[in-house]
PDB file of C-alpha atoms in Angstrom:
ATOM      1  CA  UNK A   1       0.000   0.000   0.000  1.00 47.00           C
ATOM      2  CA  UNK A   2       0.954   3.329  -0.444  1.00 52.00           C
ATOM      3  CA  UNK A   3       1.843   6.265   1.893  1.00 51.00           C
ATOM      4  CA  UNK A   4      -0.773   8.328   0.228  1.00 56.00           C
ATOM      5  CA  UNK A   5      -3.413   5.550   0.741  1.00 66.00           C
ATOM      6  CA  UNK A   6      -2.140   4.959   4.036  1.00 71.00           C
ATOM      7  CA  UNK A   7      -3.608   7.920   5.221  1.00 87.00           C
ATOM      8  CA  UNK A   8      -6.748   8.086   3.115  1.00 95.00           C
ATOM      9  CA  UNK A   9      -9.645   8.779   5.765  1.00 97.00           C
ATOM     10  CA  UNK A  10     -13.102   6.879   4.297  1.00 96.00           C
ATOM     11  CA  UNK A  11     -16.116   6.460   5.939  1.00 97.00           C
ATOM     12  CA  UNK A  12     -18.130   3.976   3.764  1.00 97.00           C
ATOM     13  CA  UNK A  13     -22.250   3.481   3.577  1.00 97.00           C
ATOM     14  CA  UNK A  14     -22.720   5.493   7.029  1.00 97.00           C
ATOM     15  CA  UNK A  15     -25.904   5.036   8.921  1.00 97.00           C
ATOM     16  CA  UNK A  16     -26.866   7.143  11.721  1.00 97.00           C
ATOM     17  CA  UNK A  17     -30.074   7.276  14.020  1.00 95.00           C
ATOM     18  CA  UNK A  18     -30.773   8.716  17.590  1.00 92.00           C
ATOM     19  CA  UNK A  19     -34.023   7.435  18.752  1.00 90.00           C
ATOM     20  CA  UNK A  20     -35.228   6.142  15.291  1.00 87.00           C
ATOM     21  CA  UNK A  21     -34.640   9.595  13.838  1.00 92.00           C
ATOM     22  CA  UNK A  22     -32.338   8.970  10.666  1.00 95.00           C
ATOM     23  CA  UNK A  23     -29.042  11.431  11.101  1.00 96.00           C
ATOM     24  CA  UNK A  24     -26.837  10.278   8.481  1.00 97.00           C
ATOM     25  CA  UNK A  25     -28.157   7.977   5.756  1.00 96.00           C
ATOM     26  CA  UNK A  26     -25.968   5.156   3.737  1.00 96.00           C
ATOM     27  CA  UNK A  27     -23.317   8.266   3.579  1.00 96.00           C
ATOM     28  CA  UNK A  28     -19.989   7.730   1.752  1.00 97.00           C
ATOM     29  CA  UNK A  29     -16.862   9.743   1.563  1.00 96.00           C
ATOM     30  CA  UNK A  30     -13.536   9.959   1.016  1.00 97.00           C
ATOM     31  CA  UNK A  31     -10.349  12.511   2.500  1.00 97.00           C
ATOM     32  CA  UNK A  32      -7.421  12.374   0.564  1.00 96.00           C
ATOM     33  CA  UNK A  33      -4.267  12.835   2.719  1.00 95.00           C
ATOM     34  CA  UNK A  34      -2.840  16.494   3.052  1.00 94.00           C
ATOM     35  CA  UNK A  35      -6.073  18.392   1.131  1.00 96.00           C
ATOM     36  CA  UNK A  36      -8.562  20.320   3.072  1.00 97.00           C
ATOM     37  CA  UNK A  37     -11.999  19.023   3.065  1.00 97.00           C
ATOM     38  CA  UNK A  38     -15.017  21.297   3.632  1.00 97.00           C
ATOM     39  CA  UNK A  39     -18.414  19.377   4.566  1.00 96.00           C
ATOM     40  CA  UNK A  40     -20.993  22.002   4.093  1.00 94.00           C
ATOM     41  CA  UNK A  41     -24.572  22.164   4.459  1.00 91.00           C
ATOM     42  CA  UNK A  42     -28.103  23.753   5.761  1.00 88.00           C
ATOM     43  CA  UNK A  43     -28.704  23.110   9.443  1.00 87.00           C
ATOM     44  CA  UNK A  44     -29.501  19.170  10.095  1.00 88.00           C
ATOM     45  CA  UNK A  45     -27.731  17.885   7.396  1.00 92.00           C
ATOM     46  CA  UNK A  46     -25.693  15.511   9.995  1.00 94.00           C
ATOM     47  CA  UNK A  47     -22.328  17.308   9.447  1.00 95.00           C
ATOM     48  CA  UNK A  48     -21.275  17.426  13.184  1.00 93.00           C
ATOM     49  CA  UNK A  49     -22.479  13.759  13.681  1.00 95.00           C
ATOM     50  CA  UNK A  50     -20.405  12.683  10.722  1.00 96.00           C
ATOM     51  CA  UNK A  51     -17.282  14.586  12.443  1.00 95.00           C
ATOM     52  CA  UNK A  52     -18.409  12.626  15.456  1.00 95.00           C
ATOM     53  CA  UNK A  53     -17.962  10.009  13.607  1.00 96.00           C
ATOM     54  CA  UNK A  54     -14.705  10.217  12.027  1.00 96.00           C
ATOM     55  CA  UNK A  55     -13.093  11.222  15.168  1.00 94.00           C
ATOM     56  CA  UNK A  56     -14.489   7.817  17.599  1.00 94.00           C
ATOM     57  CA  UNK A  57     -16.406  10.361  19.480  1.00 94.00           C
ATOM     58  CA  UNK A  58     -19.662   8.226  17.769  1.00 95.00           C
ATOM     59  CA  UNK A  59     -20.557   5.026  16.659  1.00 96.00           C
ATOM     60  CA  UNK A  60     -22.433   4.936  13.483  1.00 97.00           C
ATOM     61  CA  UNK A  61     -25.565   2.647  13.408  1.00 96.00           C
ATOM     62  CA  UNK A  62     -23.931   0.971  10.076  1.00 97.00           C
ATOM     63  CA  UNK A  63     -21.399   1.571   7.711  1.00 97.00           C
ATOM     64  CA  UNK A  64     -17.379   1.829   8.521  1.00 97.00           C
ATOM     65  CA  UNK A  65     -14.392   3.832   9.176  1.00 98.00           C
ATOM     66  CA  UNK A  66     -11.623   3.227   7.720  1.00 97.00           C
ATOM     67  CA  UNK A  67      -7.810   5.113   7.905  1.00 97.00           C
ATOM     68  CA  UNK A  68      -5.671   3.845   5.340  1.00 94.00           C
ATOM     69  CA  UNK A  69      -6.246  -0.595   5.467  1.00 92.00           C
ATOM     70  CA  UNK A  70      -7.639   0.016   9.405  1.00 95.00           C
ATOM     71  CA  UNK A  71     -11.207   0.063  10.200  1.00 97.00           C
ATOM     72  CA  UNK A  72     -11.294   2.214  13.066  1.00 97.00           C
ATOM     73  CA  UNK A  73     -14.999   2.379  13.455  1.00 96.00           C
ATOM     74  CA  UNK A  74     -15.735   1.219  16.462  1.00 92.00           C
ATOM     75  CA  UNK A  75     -12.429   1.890  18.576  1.00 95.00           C
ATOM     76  CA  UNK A  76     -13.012   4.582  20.407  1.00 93.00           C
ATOM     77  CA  UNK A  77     -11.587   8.187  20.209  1.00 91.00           C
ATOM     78  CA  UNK A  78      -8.764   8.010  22.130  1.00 89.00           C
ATOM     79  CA  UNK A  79      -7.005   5.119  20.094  1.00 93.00           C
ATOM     80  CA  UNK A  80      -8.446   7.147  16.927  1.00 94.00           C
ATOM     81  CA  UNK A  81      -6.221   9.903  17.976  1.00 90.00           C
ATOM     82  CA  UNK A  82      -3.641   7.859  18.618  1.00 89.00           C
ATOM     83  CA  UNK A  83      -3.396   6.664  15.341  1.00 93.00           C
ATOM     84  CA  UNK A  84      -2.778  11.022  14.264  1.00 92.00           C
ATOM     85  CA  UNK A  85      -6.712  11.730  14.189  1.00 94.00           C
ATOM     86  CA  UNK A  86      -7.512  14.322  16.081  1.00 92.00           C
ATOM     87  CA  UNK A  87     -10.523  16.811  16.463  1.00 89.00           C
ATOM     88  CA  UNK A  88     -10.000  20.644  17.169  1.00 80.00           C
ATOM     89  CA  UNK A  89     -12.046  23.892  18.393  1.00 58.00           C
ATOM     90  CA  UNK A  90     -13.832  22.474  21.353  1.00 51.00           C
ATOM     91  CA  UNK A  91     -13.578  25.614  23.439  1.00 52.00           C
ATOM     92  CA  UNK A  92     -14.437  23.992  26.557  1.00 57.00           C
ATOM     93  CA  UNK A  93     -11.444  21.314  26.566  1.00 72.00           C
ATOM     94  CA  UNK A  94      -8.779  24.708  27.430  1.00 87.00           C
ATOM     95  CA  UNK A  95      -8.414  24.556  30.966  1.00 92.00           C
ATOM     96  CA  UNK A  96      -9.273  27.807  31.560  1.00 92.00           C
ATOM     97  CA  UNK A  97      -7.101  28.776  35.033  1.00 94.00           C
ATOM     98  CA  UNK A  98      -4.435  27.515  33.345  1.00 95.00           C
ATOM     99  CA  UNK A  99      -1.639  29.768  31.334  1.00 96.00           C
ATOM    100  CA  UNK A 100      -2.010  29.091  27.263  1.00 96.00           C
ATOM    101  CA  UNK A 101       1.615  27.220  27.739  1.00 96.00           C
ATOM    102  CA  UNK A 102       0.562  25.128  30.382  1.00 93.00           C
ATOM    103  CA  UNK A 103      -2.461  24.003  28.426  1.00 93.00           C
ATOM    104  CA  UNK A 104      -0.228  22.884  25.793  1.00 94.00           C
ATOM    105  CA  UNK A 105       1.850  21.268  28.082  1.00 93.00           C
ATOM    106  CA  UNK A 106      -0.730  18.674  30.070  1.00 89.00           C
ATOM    107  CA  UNK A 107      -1.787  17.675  26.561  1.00 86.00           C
ATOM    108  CA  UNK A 108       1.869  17.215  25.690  1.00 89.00           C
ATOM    109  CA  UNK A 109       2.548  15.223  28.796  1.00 84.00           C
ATOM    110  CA  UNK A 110      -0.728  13.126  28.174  1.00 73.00           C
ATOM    111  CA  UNK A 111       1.881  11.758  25.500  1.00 65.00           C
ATOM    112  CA  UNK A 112       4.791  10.638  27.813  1.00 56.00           C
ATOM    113  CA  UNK A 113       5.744   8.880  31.116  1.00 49.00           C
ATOM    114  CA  UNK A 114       4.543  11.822  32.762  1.00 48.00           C
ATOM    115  CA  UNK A 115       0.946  11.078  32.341  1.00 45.00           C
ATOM    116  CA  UNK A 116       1.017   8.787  35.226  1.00 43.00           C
ATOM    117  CA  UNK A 117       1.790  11.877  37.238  1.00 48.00           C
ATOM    118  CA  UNK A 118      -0.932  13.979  37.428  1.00 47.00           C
ATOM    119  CA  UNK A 119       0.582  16.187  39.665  1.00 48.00           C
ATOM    120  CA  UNK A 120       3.646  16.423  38.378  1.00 50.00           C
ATOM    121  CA  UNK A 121       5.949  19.525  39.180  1.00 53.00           C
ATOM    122  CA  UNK A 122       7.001  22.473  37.034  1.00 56.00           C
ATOM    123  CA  UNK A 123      10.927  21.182  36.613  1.00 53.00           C
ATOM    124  CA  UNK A 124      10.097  17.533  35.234  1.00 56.00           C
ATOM    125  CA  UNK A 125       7.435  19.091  33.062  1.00 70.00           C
ATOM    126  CA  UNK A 126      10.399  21.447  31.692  1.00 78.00           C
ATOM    127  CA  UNK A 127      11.618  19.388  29.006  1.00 84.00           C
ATOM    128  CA  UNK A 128       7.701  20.238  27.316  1.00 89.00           C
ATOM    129  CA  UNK A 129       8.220  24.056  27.275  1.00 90.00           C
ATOM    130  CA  UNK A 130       9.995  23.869  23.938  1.00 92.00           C
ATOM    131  CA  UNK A 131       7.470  21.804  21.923  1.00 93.00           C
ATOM    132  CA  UNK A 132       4.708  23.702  23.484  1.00 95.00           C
ATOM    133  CA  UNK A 133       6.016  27.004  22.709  1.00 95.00           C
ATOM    134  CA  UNK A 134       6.395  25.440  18.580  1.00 94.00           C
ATOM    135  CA  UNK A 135       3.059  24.570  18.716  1.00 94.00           C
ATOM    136  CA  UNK A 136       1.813  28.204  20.434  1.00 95.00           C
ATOM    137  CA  UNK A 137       4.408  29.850  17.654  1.00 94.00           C
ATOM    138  CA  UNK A 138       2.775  28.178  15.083  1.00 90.00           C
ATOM    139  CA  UNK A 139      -0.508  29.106  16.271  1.00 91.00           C
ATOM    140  CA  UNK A 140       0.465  32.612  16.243  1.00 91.00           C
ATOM    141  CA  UNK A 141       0.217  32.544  20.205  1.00 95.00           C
ATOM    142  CA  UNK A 142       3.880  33.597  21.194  1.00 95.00           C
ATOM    143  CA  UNK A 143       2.614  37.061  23.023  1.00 96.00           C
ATOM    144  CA  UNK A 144      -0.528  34.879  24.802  1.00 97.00           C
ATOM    145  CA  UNK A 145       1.716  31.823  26.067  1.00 96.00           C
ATOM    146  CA  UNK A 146       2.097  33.490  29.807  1.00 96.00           C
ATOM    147  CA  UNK A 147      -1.607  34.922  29.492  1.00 97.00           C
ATOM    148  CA  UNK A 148      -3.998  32.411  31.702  1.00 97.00           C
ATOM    149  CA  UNK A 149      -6.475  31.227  29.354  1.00 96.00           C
ATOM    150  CA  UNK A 150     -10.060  32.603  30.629  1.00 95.00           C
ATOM    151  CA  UNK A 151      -8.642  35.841  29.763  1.00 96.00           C
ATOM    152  CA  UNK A 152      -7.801  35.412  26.019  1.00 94.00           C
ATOM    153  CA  UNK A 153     -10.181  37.278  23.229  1.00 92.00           C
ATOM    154  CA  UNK A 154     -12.597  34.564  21.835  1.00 89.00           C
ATOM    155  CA  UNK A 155     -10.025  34.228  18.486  1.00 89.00           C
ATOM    156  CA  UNK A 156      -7.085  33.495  20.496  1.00 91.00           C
ATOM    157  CA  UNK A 157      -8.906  30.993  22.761  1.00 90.00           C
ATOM    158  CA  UNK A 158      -9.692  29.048  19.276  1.00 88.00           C
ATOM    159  CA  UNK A 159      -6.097  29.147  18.192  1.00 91.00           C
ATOM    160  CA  UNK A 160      -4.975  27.751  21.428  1.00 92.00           C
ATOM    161  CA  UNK A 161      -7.257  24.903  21.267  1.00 90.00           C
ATOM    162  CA  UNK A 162      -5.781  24.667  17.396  1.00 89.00           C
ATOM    163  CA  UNK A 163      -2.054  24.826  19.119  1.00 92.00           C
ATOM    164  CA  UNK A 164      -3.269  22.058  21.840  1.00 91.00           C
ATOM    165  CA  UNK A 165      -4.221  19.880  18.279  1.00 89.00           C
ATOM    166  CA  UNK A 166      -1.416  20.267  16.198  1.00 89.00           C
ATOM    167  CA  UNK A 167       1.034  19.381  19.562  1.00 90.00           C
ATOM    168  CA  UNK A 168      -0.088  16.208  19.656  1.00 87.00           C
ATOM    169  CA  UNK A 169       1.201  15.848  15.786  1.00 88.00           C
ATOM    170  CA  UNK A 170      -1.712  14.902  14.041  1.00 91.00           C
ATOM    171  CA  UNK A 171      -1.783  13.254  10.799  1.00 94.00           C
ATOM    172  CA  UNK A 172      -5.437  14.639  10.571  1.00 96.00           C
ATOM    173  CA  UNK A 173      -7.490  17.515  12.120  1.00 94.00           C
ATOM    174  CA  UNK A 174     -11.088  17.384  12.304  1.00 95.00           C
ATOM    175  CA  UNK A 175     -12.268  21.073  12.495  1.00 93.00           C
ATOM    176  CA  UNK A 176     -16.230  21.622  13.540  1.00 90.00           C
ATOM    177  CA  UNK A 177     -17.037  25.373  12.512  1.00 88.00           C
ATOM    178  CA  UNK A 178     -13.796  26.725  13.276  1.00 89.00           C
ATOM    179  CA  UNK A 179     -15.116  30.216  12.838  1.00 88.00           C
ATOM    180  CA  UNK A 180     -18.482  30.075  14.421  1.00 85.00           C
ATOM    181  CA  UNK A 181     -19.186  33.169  16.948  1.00 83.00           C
ATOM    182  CA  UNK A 182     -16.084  34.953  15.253  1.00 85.00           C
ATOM    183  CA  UNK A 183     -16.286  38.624  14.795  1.00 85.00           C
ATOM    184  CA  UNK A 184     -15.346  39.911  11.174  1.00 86.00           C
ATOM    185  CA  UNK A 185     -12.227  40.785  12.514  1.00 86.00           C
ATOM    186  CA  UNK A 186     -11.380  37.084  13.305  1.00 88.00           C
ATOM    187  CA  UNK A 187     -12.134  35.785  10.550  1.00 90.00           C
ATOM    188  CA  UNK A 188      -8.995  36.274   8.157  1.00 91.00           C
ATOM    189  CA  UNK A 189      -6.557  35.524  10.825  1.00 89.00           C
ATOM    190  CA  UNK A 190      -8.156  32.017  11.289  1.00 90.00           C
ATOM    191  CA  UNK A 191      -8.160  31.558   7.576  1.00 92.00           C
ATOM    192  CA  UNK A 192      -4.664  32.316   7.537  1.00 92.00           C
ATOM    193  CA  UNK A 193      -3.757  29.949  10.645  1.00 90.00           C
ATOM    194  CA  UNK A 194      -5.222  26.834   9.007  1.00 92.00           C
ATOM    195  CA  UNK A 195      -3.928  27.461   6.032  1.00 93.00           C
ATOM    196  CA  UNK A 196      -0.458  27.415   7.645  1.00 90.00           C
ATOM    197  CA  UNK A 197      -1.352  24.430  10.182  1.00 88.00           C
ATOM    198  CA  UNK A 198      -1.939  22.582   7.045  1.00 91.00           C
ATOM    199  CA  UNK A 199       0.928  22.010   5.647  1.00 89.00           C
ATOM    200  CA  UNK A 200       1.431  18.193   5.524  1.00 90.00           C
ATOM    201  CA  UNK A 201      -1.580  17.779   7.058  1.00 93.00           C
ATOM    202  CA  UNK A 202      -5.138  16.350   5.965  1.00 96.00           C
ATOM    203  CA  UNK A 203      -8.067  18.875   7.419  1.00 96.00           C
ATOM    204  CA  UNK A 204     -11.482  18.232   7.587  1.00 96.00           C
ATOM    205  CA  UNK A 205     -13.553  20.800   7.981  1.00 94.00           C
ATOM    206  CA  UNK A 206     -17.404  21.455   8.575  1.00 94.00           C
ATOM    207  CA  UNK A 207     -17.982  25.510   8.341  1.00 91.00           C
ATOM    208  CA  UNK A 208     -20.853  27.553   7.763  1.00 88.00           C
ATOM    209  CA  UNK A 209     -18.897  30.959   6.425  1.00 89.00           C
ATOM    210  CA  UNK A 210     -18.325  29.748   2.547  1.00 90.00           C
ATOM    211  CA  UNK A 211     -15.689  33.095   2.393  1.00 90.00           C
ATOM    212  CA  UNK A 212     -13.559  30.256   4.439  1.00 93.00           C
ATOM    213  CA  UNK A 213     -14.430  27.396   2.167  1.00 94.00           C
ATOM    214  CA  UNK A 214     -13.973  29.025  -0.489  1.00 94.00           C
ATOM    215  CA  UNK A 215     -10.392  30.256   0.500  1.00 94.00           C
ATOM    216  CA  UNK A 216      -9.086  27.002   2.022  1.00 95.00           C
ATOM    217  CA  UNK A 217     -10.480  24.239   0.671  1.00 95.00           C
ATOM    218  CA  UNK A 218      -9.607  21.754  -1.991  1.00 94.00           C
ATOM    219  CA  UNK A 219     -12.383  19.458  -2.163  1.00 96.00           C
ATOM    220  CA  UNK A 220     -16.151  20.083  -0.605  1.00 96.00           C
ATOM    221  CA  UNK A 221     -18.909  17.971   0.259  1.00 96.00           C
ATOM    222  CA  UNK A 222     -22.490  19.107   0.197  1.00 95.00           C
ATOM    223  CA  UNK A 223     -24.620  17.120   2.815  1.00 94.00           C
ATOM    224  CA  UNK A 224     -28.295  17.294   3.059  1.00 92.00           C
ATOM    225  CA  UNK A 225     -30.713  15.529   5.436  1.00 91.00           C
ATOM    226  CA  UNK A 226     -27.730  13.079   5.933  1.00 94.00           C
ATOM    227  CA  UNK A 227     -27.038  12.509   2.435  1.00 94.00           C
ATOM    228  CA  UNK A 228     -24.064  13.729  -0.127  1.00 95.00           C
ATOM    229  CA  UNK A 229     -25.773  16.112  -1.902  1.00 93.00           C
ATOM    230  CA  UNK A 230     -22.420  16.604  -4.534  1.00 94.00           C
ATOM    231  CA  UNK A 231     -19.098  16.623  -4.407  1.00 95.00           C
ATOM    232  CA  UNK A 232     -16.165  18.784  -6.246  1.00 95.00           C
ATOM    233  CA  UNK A 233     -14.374  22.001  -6.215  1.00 95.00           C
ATOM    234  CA  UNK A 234     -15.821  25.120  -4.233  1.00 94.00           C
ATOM    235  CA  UNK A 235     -16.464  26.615  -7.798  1.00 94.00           C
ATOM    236  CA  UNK A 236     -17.865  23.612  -8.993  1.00 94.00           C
ATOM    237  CA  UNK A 237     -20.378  23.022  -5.745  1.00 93.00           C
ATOM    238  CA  UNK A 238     -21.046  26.515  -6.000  1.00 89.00           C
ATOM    239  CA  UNK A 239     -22.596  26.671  -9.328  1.00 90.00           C
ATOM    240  CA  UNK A 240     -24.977  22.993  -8.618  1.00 90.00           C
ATOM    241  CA  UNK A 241     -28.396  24.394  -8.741  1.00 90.00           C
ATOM    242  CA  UNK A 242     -28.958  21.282  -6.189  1.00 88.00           C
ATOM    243  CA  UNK A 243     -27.077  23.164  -3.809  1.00 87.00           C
ATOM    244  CA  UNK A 244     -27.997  26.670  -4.561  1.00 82.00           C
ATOM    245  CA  UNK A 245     -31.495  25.502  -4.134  1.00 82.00           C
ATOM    246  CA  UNK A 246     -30.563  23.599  -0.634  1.00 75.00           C
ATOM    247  CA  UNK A 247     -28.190  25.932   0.845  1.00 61.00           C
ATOM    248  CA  UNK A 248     -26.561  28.879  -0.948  1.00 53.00           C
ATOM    249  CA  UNK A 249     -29.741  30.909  -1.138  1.00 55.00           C
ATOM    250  CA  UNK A 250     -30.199  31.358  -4.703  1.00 46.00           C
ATOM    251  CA  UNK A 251     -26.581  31.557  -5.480  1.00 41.00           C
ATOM    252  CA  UNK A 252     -25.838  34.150  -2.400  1.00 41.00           C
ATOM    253  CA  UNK A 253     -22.621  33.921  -0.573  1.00 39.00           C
TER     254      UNK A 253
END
C-alpha cells in the first residue's frame, strides 16, 4: 500500500439514528491525505455527527471507518487519535485557570511517562516548554503563552485549542465550525492559521462561512438531510443548482 493511501480517511455506507430519527443515511466519503476538506450544508444535514464520527467520538448505526487498510470504526476516540486523528475547536477542553503554555503542556505530557503523574511539578514538566512554545508559535500565540487562558479574546482561545491539536502531531485535524461566533475581525486571521497548520496535514472541515471554504479548501462535500448532496471544487459546488437551491440561497454567498 501506499503512503498516500495509508492515510486516506473513508467512511463507507454510514448510517446514523438517535431514537429512530435517521441522522446520516448510507453516507460515503472519502479525505485524501494532506487536502482540506469542507463538509458544508443547511442546518440538520448531519455534518457534526459525521465529524463525530470520524473522530471515535460516535458510533455509526452501520457503515465503517476506515484510515488507510484500518477500520477504526468502532475503537473509540482516544485510540483514533492515537493513530494522528484528532478533532480541534472544542472551546471547553482549554483549561481555563491555566496559562495558554501550560495548556499545551498537560496535553503534551498526556503523550509521555509523565501522564502517570498527574501532579507532576514544574521542573520535570520542563523538558515540554519547547514543543509547546512550537506549537503556540505556530498558532500565532507567542505574546498569549504566559496569558492564563479565561482571559484570552474569543479568536485566540480558538487558536490555542488549534495549538493544543497540532502538539499532539496529528496526521489529521477534524475542524467543527472553526469560525463560528467569530467577529469579522477574526475571521482572516483564522483563515490564515489553518492554512499554515496545514501544511502536511489532511483537514477536515465542517464551516458555515463559505468566504472560508472558499479560500481554504480543496475538495467540498455538500450534505443534506444526511445525504451527499455533490461533491467537487468550491467553484464547482457553488454553481450545482442542487445546492444553490438547498443551501446557498439562490446563489448568495
Amino acid at each position: 500500500m501506499n503512503g498516500e493511501n495509508r492515510r486516506t480517511l473513508q467512511a463507507a455506507a454510514i448510517t446514523k439514528s438517535f431514537a429512530g430519527f435517521v441522522v446520516l443515511d448510507d453516507l460515503t466519503l472519502t479525505v485524501r491525505p494532506e487536502t482540506i476538506h469542507a463538509i458544508i450544508g443547511p442546518n440538520g444535514a448531519g455534518k457534526t455527527t459525521l465529524i463525530g464520527i470520524l473522530s471515535g467520538f460516535l458510533h455509526p448505526s452501520a457503515g465503517t471507518v476506515h484510515f488507510g487498510e484500518r477500520d477504526i470504526t468502532n475503537i473509540g476516540a482516544a485510540a483514533v487519535a492515537q493513530l494522528g486523528i484528532v478533532r480541534s475547536f472544542q472551546i471547553n477542553s482549554i483549561f481555563p485557570h491555566m496559562t495558554a503554555l501550560e495548556n499545551v503542556k498537560v496535553a503534551l505530557q498526556a503523550r509521555t511517562t509523565l501522564s502517570r503523574h498527574i501532579f507532576a511539578g514544574r521542573r520535570s514538566t520542563a523538558i515540554l516548554d519547547s514543543p509547546a512554545r512550537e506549537a503556540l508559535h505556530l498558532a500565532g500565540l507567542d505574546d498569549y503563552a504566559d496569558s492564563v487562558a479565561s482571559t484570552l479574546p474569543y479568536g485566540k482561545k480558538r487558536a490555542l485549542e488549534l495549538a493544543i491539536a497540532i502538539s499532539q502531531e496529528p496526521h489529521v485535524l477534524l475542524l467543527d465550525e472553526p469560525t463560528s461566533g467569530m467577529g469579522a475581525e477574526d475571521v482572516t486571521p483564522t483563515i490564515e492559521l489553518i492554512g499554515r497548520v496545514a501544511a502536511g496535514r489532511t483537514v477536515v472541515l465542517v464551516e458555515h462561512n463559505l468566504r472560508v471554504v472558499e479560500h481554504l479548501c480543496n475538495r467540498v462535500s455538500v450534505l443534506e438531510r444526511g445525504k451527499l448532496l455533490t461533491e467537487g471544487t468550491y467553484e464547482e459546488v457553488r454553481a450545482d443548482p442542487r445546492v444553490i437551491e438547498a443551501y446557498l440561497g439562490g446563489g448568495k454567498h
